[in-house]
Amino acid sequence: MRPERVQETPSSPAHKIEGHGRNEVRLILPATPTAVRRALGSLRAGLCAQDLDAEELGTIELVLAEVLNNVVEHAYENSGRGTIEVRVNTGDRGLYFTVQDEGKPMPENMPPLGSQVPQDCDIADLPEGGFGWFLIRELVKDLFYLRVDEVNKVTFRLAVGNLQNTV
Amino acid sequence: MEFKTSEYAGTLLVQVGCTRIDAACAIQFKDAVRDLADSEQDRIVLDLSMVDFLDSSGLGAVVAALKAIGPNKTLQLAGLTPTVKKVFHLTRMDSVFTIHATATDAIEGLANAS
């Protein structure tokens, strides 16, 4: 991960990148649901130079919405305070994401497992939450969580775009 | 939350007019669907063909609406766009709802329950 700030720079398709790319999309947003919605639009625009189809863009938006809304709701407990930093890098095996916040640590120091609908579940017993982390875990690869110096850092990869290597 | 409703024999068809059901509008969505329970029709079909994005908060709102509507009415869905369909499929929520390919199918009774 390179520290310098490079905003929404399109990468040359002919340029082969080892591991994390040098073209980084970076965004810092306030931890509110409306700011998350706007940020998803900006990131979508920032990623338009990548060779991504509509389904891949939908998956990226879904995963980021889940990760960011979890920060808003749980790390910052819907306080409306705090910021979230998102960085996206292009690599040989897809897009590499880093999401950082300074809110509360994850319970048990790990991302929750989440849940899907139990088999033969009565309507009255259907869960209304817990799907977010289930969806994230279904859709991403290489999910890691680190808590360092009061900062939550979540990294993951999405195997989308022109993959150079088989995943 | 913009809903356009039309009534057919026994069915209230609701065209959901927003393009997103996400954390920023999940509560308004849930309340708006719950208000539909006052309808005289026993079957309510939500046409989601204009909704191109739904996250887990939106999914939770649809589930909450299903519960709130009570056991005497049916809440069905129609016209799921690809990303919305993916969320229902991955969470297995597509086993809970009757989902019609289009609103027309729902009205003509061509149920495509999955």
mmCIF file of C-alpha atoms in Angstrom:
data_model
loop_
_atom_site.group_PDB
_atom_site.id
_atom_site.type_symbol
_atom_site.label_atom_id
_atom_site.label_comp_id
_atom_site.label_asym_id
_atom_site.label_seq_id
_atom_site.Cartn_x
_atom_site.Cartn_y
_atom_site.Cartn_z
ATOM 1 C CA MET A 1 0.000 0.000 0.000
ATOM 2 C CA ARG A 2 1.552 3.267 -1.099
ATOM 3 C CA PRO A 3 0.972 6.181 1.211
ATOM 4 C CA GLU A 4 0.758 8.993 -1.309
ATOM 5 C CA ARG A 5 -2.628 10.248 -2.328
ATOM 6 C CA VAL A 6 -3.599 9.648 -5.931
ATOM 7 C CA GLN A 7 -7.239 10.394 -6.679
ATOM 8 C CA GLU A 8 -9.190 8.402 -9.214
ATOM 9 C CA THR A 9 -6.330 7.957 -11.629
ATOM 10 C CA PRO A 10 -7.242 5.594 -14.451
ATOM 11 C CA SER A 11 -4.774 2.780 -14.863
ATOM 12 C CA SER A 12 -3.396 1.853 -18.233
ATOM 13 C CA PRO A 13 -4.693 -1.587 -19.183
ATOM 14 C CA ALA A 14 -1.311 -2.369 -20.723
ATOM 15 C CA HIS A 15 0.420 -1.713 -17.440
ATOM 16 C CA LYS A 16 0.814 -4.904 -15.494
ATOM 17 C CA ILE A 17 0.799 -4.367 -11.785
ATOM 18 C CA GLU A 18 2.321 -6.706 -9.235
ATOM 19 C CA GLY A 19 0.256 -7.081 -6.098
ATOM 20 C CA HIS A 20 -1.181 -3.748 -5.029
ATOM 21 C CA GLY A 21 -1.346 -1.188 -7.767
ATOM 22 C CA ARG A 22 0.056 2.280 -7.860
ATOM 23 C CA ASN A 23 -3.278 3.800 -8.865
ATOM 24 C CA GLU A 24 -5.322 4.296 -5.781
ATOM 25 C CA VAL A 25 -8.839 5.574 -5.276
ATOM 26 C CA ARG A 26 -9.112 7.105 -1.830
ATOM 27 C CA LEU A 27 -12.080 8.606 -0.059
ATOM 28 C CA ILE A 28 -12.715 9.967 3.429
ATOM 29 C CA LEU A 29 -16.319 10.317 4.518
ATOM 30 C CA PRO A 30 -18.335 11.248 7.606
ATOM 31 C CA ALA A 31 -19.875 8.221 9.341
ATOM 32 C CA THR A 32 -23.535 8.770 8.414
ATOM 33 C CA PRO A 33 -25.913 6.741 6.204
ATOM 34 C CA THR A 34 -26.383 9.590 3.716
ATOM 35 C CA ALA A 35 -22.622 10.151 3.441
ATOM 36 C CA VAL A 36 -22.212 6.405 2.807
ATOM 37 C CA ARG A 37 -24.775 6.604 0.020
ATOM 38 C CA ARG A 38 -22.927 9.529 -1.591
ATOM 39 C CA ALA A 39 -19.556 7.832 -1.157
ATOM 40 C CA LEU A 40 -20.804 4.715 -2.960
ATOM 41 C CA GLY A 41 -21.735 6.907 -5.918
ATOM 42 C CA SER A 42 -18.300 8.566 -5.899
ATOM 43 C CA LEU A 43 -16.477 5.248 -5.674
ATOM 44 C CA ARG A 44 -18.550 3.896 -8.522
ATOM 45 C CA ALA A 45 -17.466 6.895 -10.603
ATOM 46 C CA GLY A 46 -13.868 6.490 -9.418
ATOM 47 C CA LEU A 47 -13.836 2.870 -10.547
ATOM 48 C CA CYS A 48 -15.383 3.506 -13.956
ATOM 49 C CA ALA A 49 -11.951 3.460 -15.591
ATOM 50 C CA GLN A 50 -11.622 -0.183 -14.566
ATOM 51 C CA ASP A 51 -12.984 -2.801 -16.886
ATOM 52 C CA LEU A 52 -15.929 -3.826 -14.723
ATOM 53 C CA ASP A 53 -19.340 -5.046 -15.827
ATOM 54 C CA ALA A 54 -22.658 -4.074 -14.232
ATOM 55 C CA GLU A 55 -22.792 -7.178 -12.043
ATOM 56 C CA GLU A 56 -19.289 -6.545 -10.699
ATOM 57 C CA LEU A 57 -20.103 -2.909 -9.957
ATOM 58 C CA GLY A 58 -23.247 -4.085 -8.152
ATOM 59 C CA THR A 59 -21.214 -6.512 -6.045
ATOM 60 C CA ILE A 60 -18.634 -3.835 -5.177
ATOM 61 C CA GLU A 61 -21.378 -1.414 -4.173
ATOM 62 C CA LEU A 62 -23.145 -4.026 -2.058
ATOM 63 C CA VAL A 63 -20.007 -5.115 -0.188
ATOM 64 C CA LEU A 64 -18.898 -1.534 0.463
ATOM 65 C CA ALA A 65 -22.394 -0.546 1.592
ATOM 66 C CA GLU A 66 -22.373 -3.391 4.116
ATOM 67 C CA VAL A 67 -18.867 -2.657 5.413
ATOM 68 C CA LEU A 68 -19.431 1.112 5.656
ATOM 69 C CA ASN A 69 -22.904 0.896 7.200
ATOM 70 C CA ASN A 70 -21.553 -1.503 9.806
ATOM 71 C CA VAL A 71 -18.952 1.103 10.759
ATOM 72 C CA VAL A 72 -21.693 3.766 11.004
ATOM 73 C CA GLU A 73 -24.014 1.567 13.069
ATOM 74 C CA HIS A 74 -21.627 -0.396 15.257
ATOM 75 C CA ALA A 75 -18.134 1.155 15.420
ATOM 76 C CA TYR A 76 -19.583 4.684 15.757
ATOM 77 C CA GLU A 77 -22.955 3.500 17.157
ATOM 78 C CA ASN A 78 -24.967 5.841 14.901
ATOM 79 C CA SER A 79 -23.523 8.840 16.744
ATOM 80 C CA GLY A 80 -23.087 10.793 13.512
ATOM 81 C CA ARG A 81 -19.511 11.506 14.589
ATOM 82 C CA GLY A 82 -16.264 10.163 13.192
ATOM 83 C CA THR A 83 -14.890 9.500 9.738
ATOM 84 C CA ILE A 84 -14.235 6.464 7.570
ATOM 85 C CA GLU A 85 -11.388 6.125 5.107
ATOM 86 C CA VAL A 86 -11.723 3.877 2.055
ATOM 87 C CA ARG A 87 -8.872 2.974 -0.265
ATOM 88 C CA VAL A 88 -9.175 0.858 -3.384
ATOM 89 C CA ASN A 89 -6.208 -0.514 -5.292
ATOM 90 C CA THR A 90 -6.083 -2.539 -8.489
ATOM 91 C CA GLY A 91 -4.033 -5.712 -8.539
ATOM 92 C CA ASP A 92 -3.544 -8.870 -10.558
ATOM 93 C CA ARG A 93 -6.204 -10.724 -8.623
ATOM 94 C CA GLY A 94 -8.888 -8.055 -8.519
ATOM 95 C CA LEU A 95 -9.583 -4.987 -6.403
ATOM 96 C CA TYR A 96 -8.015 -4.605 -2.960
ATOM 97 C CA PHE A 97 -9.975 -2.620 -0.379
ATOM 98 C CA THR A 98 -8.929 -1.064 2.919
ATOM 99 C CA VAL A 99 -11.533 0.498 5.231
ATOM 100 C CA GLN A 100 -10.398 2.296 8.406
ATOM 101 C CA ASP A 101 -12.257 3.970 11.265
ATOM 102 C CA GLU A 102 -11.587 5.126 14.798
ATOM 103 C CA GLY A 103 -14.740 3.743 16.386
ATOM 104 C CA LYS A 104 -15.277 0.868 18.784
ATOM 105 C CA PRO A 105 -13.442 -2.410 18.109
ATOM 106 C CA MET A 106 -15.304 -5.356 16.611
ATOM 107 C CA PRO A 107 -16.860 -7.734 19.157
ATOM 108 C CA GLU A 108 -14.419 -10.516 20.068
ATOM 109 C CA ASN A 109 -11.864 -8.762 17.899
ATOM 110 C CA MET A 110 -13.127 -10.337 14.686
ATOM 111 C CA PRO A 111 -15.661 -9.537 11.972
ATOM 112 C CA PRO A 112 -18.999 -11.226 12.827
ATOM 113 C CA LEU A 113 -19.961 -14.361 10.903
ATOM 114 C CA GLY A 114 -23.440 -13.045 10.066
ATOM 115 C CA SER A 115 -26.363 -15.262 9.167
ATOM 116 C CA GLN A 116 -28.680 -16.316 6.383
ATOM 117 C CA VAL A 117 -32.293 -17.415 6.702
ATOM 118 C CA PRO A 118 -32.590 -20.683 8.679
ATOM 119 C CA GLN A 119 -34.289 -23.560 6.828
ATOM 120 C CA ASP A 120 -38.062 -23.811 7.378
ATOM 121 C CA CYS A 121 -38.155 -20.649 9.433
ATOM 122 C CA ASP A 122 -41.563 -19.273 10.484
ATOM 123 C CA ILE A 123 -42.232 -15.749 9.277
ATOM 124 C CA ALA A 124 -42.599 -14.516 12.851
ATOM 125 C CA ASP A 125 -39.123 -15.857 13.674
ATOM 126 C CA LEU A 126 -37.317 -14.466 10.626
ATOM 127 C CA PRO A 127 -34.230 -12.455 11.512
ATOM 128 C CA GLU A 128 -34.314 -8.810 10.379
ATOM 129 C CA GLY A 129 -30.579 -8.254 10.737
ATOM 130 C CA GLY A 130 -27.257 -10.058 10.726
ATOM 131 C CA PHE A 131 -27.260 -10.446 6.944
ATOM 132 C CA GLY A 132 -24.605 -7.808 6.333
ATOM 133 C CA TRP A 133 -21.536 -9.740 7.417
ATOM 134 C CA PHE A 134 -22.939 -12.908 5.890
ATOM 135 C CA LEU A 135 -23.133 -11.149 2.514
ATOM 136 C CA ILE A 136 -19.650 -9.665 2.902
ATOM 137 C CA ARG A 137 -18.132 -13.048 3.728
ATOM 138 C CA GLU A 138 -19.924 -14.693 0.794
ATOM 139 C CA LEU A 139 -18.666 -12.117 -1.701
ATOM 140 C CA VAL A 140 -15.116 -11.171 -0.672
ATOM 141 C CA LYS A 141 -11.796 -13.001 -0.499
ATOM 142 C CA ASP A 142 -8.919 -12.522 1.942
ATOM 143 C CA LEU A 143 -10.910 -10.741 4.658
ATOM 144 C CA PHE A 144 -8.736 -9.439 7.492
ATOM 145 C CA TYR A 145 -9.395 -7.269 10.523
ATOM 146 C CA LEU A 146 -6.781 -5.475 12.583
ATOM 147 C CA ARG A 147 -7.182 -3.222 15.605
ATOM 148 C CA VAL A 148 -4.078 -1.052 16.008
ATOM 149 C CA ASP A 149 -3.724 2.143 18.036
ATOM 150 C CA GLU A 150 -7.497 2.675 18.415
ATOM 151 C CA VAL A 151 -8.015 2.227 14.681
ATOM 152 C CA ASN A 152 -10.111 -0.515 13.037
ATOM 153 C CA LYS A 153 -8.642 -1.661 9.753
ATOM 154 C CA VAL A 154 -10.558 -4.072 7.515
ATOM 155 C CA THR A 155 -8.976 -5.319 4.301
ATOM 156 C CA PHE A 156 -10.443 -7.582 1.645
ATOM 157 C CA ARG A 157 -10.246 -8.425 -2.019
ATOM 158 C CA LEU A 158 -12.927 -8.710 -4.670
ATOM 159 C CA ALA A 159 -12.037 -10.977 -7.584
ATOM 160 C CA VAL A 160 -13.421 -8.667 -10.274
ATOM 161 C CA GLY A 161 -12.123 -7.049 -13.446
ATOM 162 C CA ASN A 162 -9.421 -8.408 -15.718
ATOM 163 C CA LEU A 163 -7.840 -11.017 -13.506
ATOM 164 C CA GLN A 164 -4.258 -11.875 -14.461
ATOM 165 C CA ASN A 165 -4.122 -15.031 -12.401
ATOM 166 C CA THR A 166 -6.725 -17.640 -11.636
ATOM 167 C CA VAL A 167 -8.184 -17.097 -8.202
ATOM 168 C CA MET B 1 -40.950 6.944 -0.147
ATOM 169 C CA GLU B 2 -42.815 6.971 -3.428
ATOM 170 C CA PHE B 3 -45.363 4.207 -3.949
ATOM 171 C CA LYS B 4 -47.786 3.983 -6.838
ATOM 172 C CA THR B 5 -50.600 1.558 -6.103
ATOM 173 C CA SER B 6 -53.179 -0.109 -8.314
ATOM 174 C CA GLU B 7 -55.853 -2.623 -7.355
ATOM 175 C CA TYR B 8 -56.803 -5.857 -9.041
ATOM 176 C CA ALA B 9 -59.184 -8.536 -7.832
ATOM 177 C CA GLY B 10 -57.741 -9.459 -4.446
ATOM 178 C CA THR B 11 -54.351 -7.906 -5.156
ATOM 179 C CA LEU B 12 -52.774 -4.557 -4.391
ATOM 180 C CA LEU B 13 -49.894 -3.931 -6.784
ATOM 181 C CA VAL B 14 -47.356 -1.471 -5.432
ATOM 182 C CA GLN B 15 -44.783 0.061 -7.742
ATOM 183 C CA VAL B 16 -41.862 1.096 -5.523
ATOM 184 C CA GLY B 17 -40.662 4.373 -7.024
ATOM 185 C CA CYS B 18 -37.208 4.681 -5.449
ATOM 186 C CA THR B 19 -34.025 3.268 -6.966
ATOM 187 C CA ARG B 20 -32.431 2.330 -3.637
ATOM 188 C CA ILE B 21 -33.600 0.657 -0.441
ATOM 189 C CA ASP B 22 -30.604 1.148 1.820
ATOM 190 C CA ALA B 23 -29.618 2.135 5.345
ATOM 191 C CA ALA B 24 -30.497 5.762 4.605
ATOM 192 C CA CYS B 25 -34.172 5.005 3.847
ATOM 193 C CA ALA B 26 -34.897 1.561 5.355
ATOM 194 C CA ILE B 27 -37.076 2.913 8.172
ATOM 195 C CA GLN B 28 -39.230 5.054 5.861
ATOM 196 C CA PHE B 29 -39.612 2.056 3.539
ATOM 197 C CA LYS B 30 -40.697 -0.220 6.373
ATOM 198 C CA ASP B 31 -43.274 2.300 7.619
ATOM 199 C CA ALA B 32 -44.630 2.906 4.125
ATOM 200 C CA VAL B 33 -45.134 -0.829 3.487
ATOM 201 C CA ARG B 34 -46.743 -1.319 6.869
ATOM 202 C CA ASP B 35 -49.300 1.352 5.980
ATOM 203 C CA LEU B 36 -50.289 -0.784 2.990
ATOM 204 C CA ALA B 37 -51.629 -3.393 5.406
ATOM 205 C CA ASP B 38 -54.747 -1.201 5.729
ATOM 206 C CA SER B 39 -55.623 -2.120 2.150
ATOM 207 C CA GLU B 40 -58.689 -4.274 1.631
ATOM 208 C CA GLN B 41 -56.802 -6.575 -0.704
ATOM 209 C CA ASP B 42 -55.416 -9.793 0.776
ATOM 210 C CA ARG B 43 -52.375 -10.004 -1.453
ATOM 211 C CA ILE B 44 -49.837 -7.211 -1.707
ATOM 212 C CA VAL B 45 -47.245 -7.391 -4.491
ATOM 213 C CA LEU B 46 -44.238 -5.076 -4.308
ATOM 214 C CA ASP B 47 -42.931 -4.339 -7.789
ATOM 215 C CA LEU B 48 -39.201 -3.715 -7.237
ATOM 216 C CA SER B 49 -38.253 -3.351 -10.905
ATOM 217 C CA MET B 50 -37.092 0.259 -10.379
ATOM 218 C CA VAL B 51 -34.970 -0.654 -7.348
ATOM 219 C CA ASP B 52 -31.438 -1.299 -8.565
ATOM 220 C CA PHE B 53 -29.828 -1.427 -5.131
ATOM 221 C CA LEU B 54 -30.882 -3.048 -1.866
ATOM 222 C CA ASP B 55 -28.513 -3.696 1.045
ATOM 223 C CA SER B 56 -28.967 -5.747 4.223
ATOM 224 C CA SER B 57 -30.783 -2.825 5.882
ATOM 225 C CA GLY B 58 -33.206 -2.762 2.963
ATOM 226 C CA LEU B 59 -33.600 -6.525 3.191
ATOM 227 C CA GLY B 60 -34.305 -6.215 6.923
ATOM 228 C CA ALA B 61 -36.958 -3.609 6.122
ATOM 229 C CA VAL B 62 -38.688 -5.932 3.634
ATOM 230 C CA VAL B 63 -38.673 -8.717 6.253
ATOM 231 C CA ALA B 64 -39.989 -6.364 8.952
ATOM 232 C CA ALA B 65 -42.751 -5.302 6.570
ATOM 233 C CA LEU B 66 -43.646 -8.952 5.925
ATOM 234 C CA LYS B 67 -44.001 -9.553 9.665
ATOM 235 C CA ALA B 68 -45.901 -6.308 10.262
ATOM 236 C CA ILE B 69 -48.424 -7.079 7.555
ATOM 237 C CA GLY B 70 -49.695 -9.972 9.679
ATOM 238 C CA PRO B 71 -50.781 -13.559 9.000
ATOM 239 C CA ASN B 72 -54.001 -12.657 7.177
ATOM 240 C CA LYS B 73 -52.308 -10.980 4.234
ATOM 241 C CA THR B 74 -49.634 -12.098 1.799
ATOM 242 C CA LEU B 75 -46.656 -9.974 0.779
ATOM 243 C CA GLN B 76 -45.073 -11.000 -2.520
ATOM 244 C CA LEU B 77 -42.316 -9.492 -4.662
ATOM 245 C CA ALA B 78 -41.922 -8.918 -8.383
ATOM 246 C CA GLY B 79 -39.350 -7.596 -10.841
ATOM 247 C CA LEU B 80 -36.133 -8.087 -8.894
ATOM 248 C CA THR B 81 -33.121 -6.478 -10.618
ATOM 249 C CA PRO B 82 -29.816 -8.453 -10.663
ATOM 250 C CA THR B 83 -28.141 -7.005 -7.533
ATOM 251 C CA VAL B 84 -31.389 -7.192 -5.547
ATOM 252 C CA LYS B 85 -31.911 -10.773 -6.684
ATOM 253 C CA LYS B 86 -28.382 -11.631 -5.544
ATOM 254 C CA VAL B 87 -29.075 -10.357 -2.015
ATOM 255 C CA PHE B 88 -32.281 -12.416 -1.751
ATOM 256 C CA HIS B 89 -30.555 -15.497 -3.127
ATOM 257 C CA LEU B 90 -27.398 -15.396 -0.969
ATOM 258 C CA THR B 91 -29.354 -14.886 2.249
ATOM 259 C CA ARG B 92 -31.897 -17.572 1.201
ATOM 260 C CA MET B 93 -34.651 -14.977 1.580
ATOM 261 C CA ASP B 94 -35.852 -16.127 -1.850
ATOM 262 C CA SER B 95 -37.131 -19.253 -0.053
ATOM 263 C CA VAL B 96 -39.348 -17.095 2.170
ATOM 264 C CA PHE B 97 -41.001 -14.855 -0.429
ATOM 265 C CA THR B 98 -42.968 -15.743 -3.513
ATOM 266 C CA ILE B 99 -41.065 -13.863 -6.209
ATOM 267 C CA HIS B 100 -42.572 -13.140 -9.617
ATOM 268 C CA ALA B 101 -40.391 -12.327 -12.608
ATOM 269 C CA THR B 102 -42.509 -9.274 -13.432
ATOM 270 C CA ALA B 103 -45.488 -7.417 -12.035
ATOM 271 C CA THR B 104 -47.507 -8.619 -15.032
ATOM 272 C CA ASP B 105 -46.724 -12.226 -14.099
ATOM 273 C CA ALA B 106 -47.858 -11.555 -10.552
ATOM 274 C CA ILE B 107 -51.171 -10.157 -11.735
ATOM 275 C CA GLU B 108 -51.766 -12.848 -14.308
ATOM 276 C CA GLY B 109 -51.058 -15.477 -11.674
ATOM 277 C CA LEU B 110 -47.961 -16.852 -13.363
ATOM 278 C CA ALA B 111 -46.303 -17.346 -9.994
ATOM 279 C CA ASN B 112 -42.639 -18.140 -10.312
ATOM 280 C CA ALA B 113 -42.127 -19.148 -6.723
ATOM 281 C CA SER B 114 -38.532 -20.082 -6.150
#
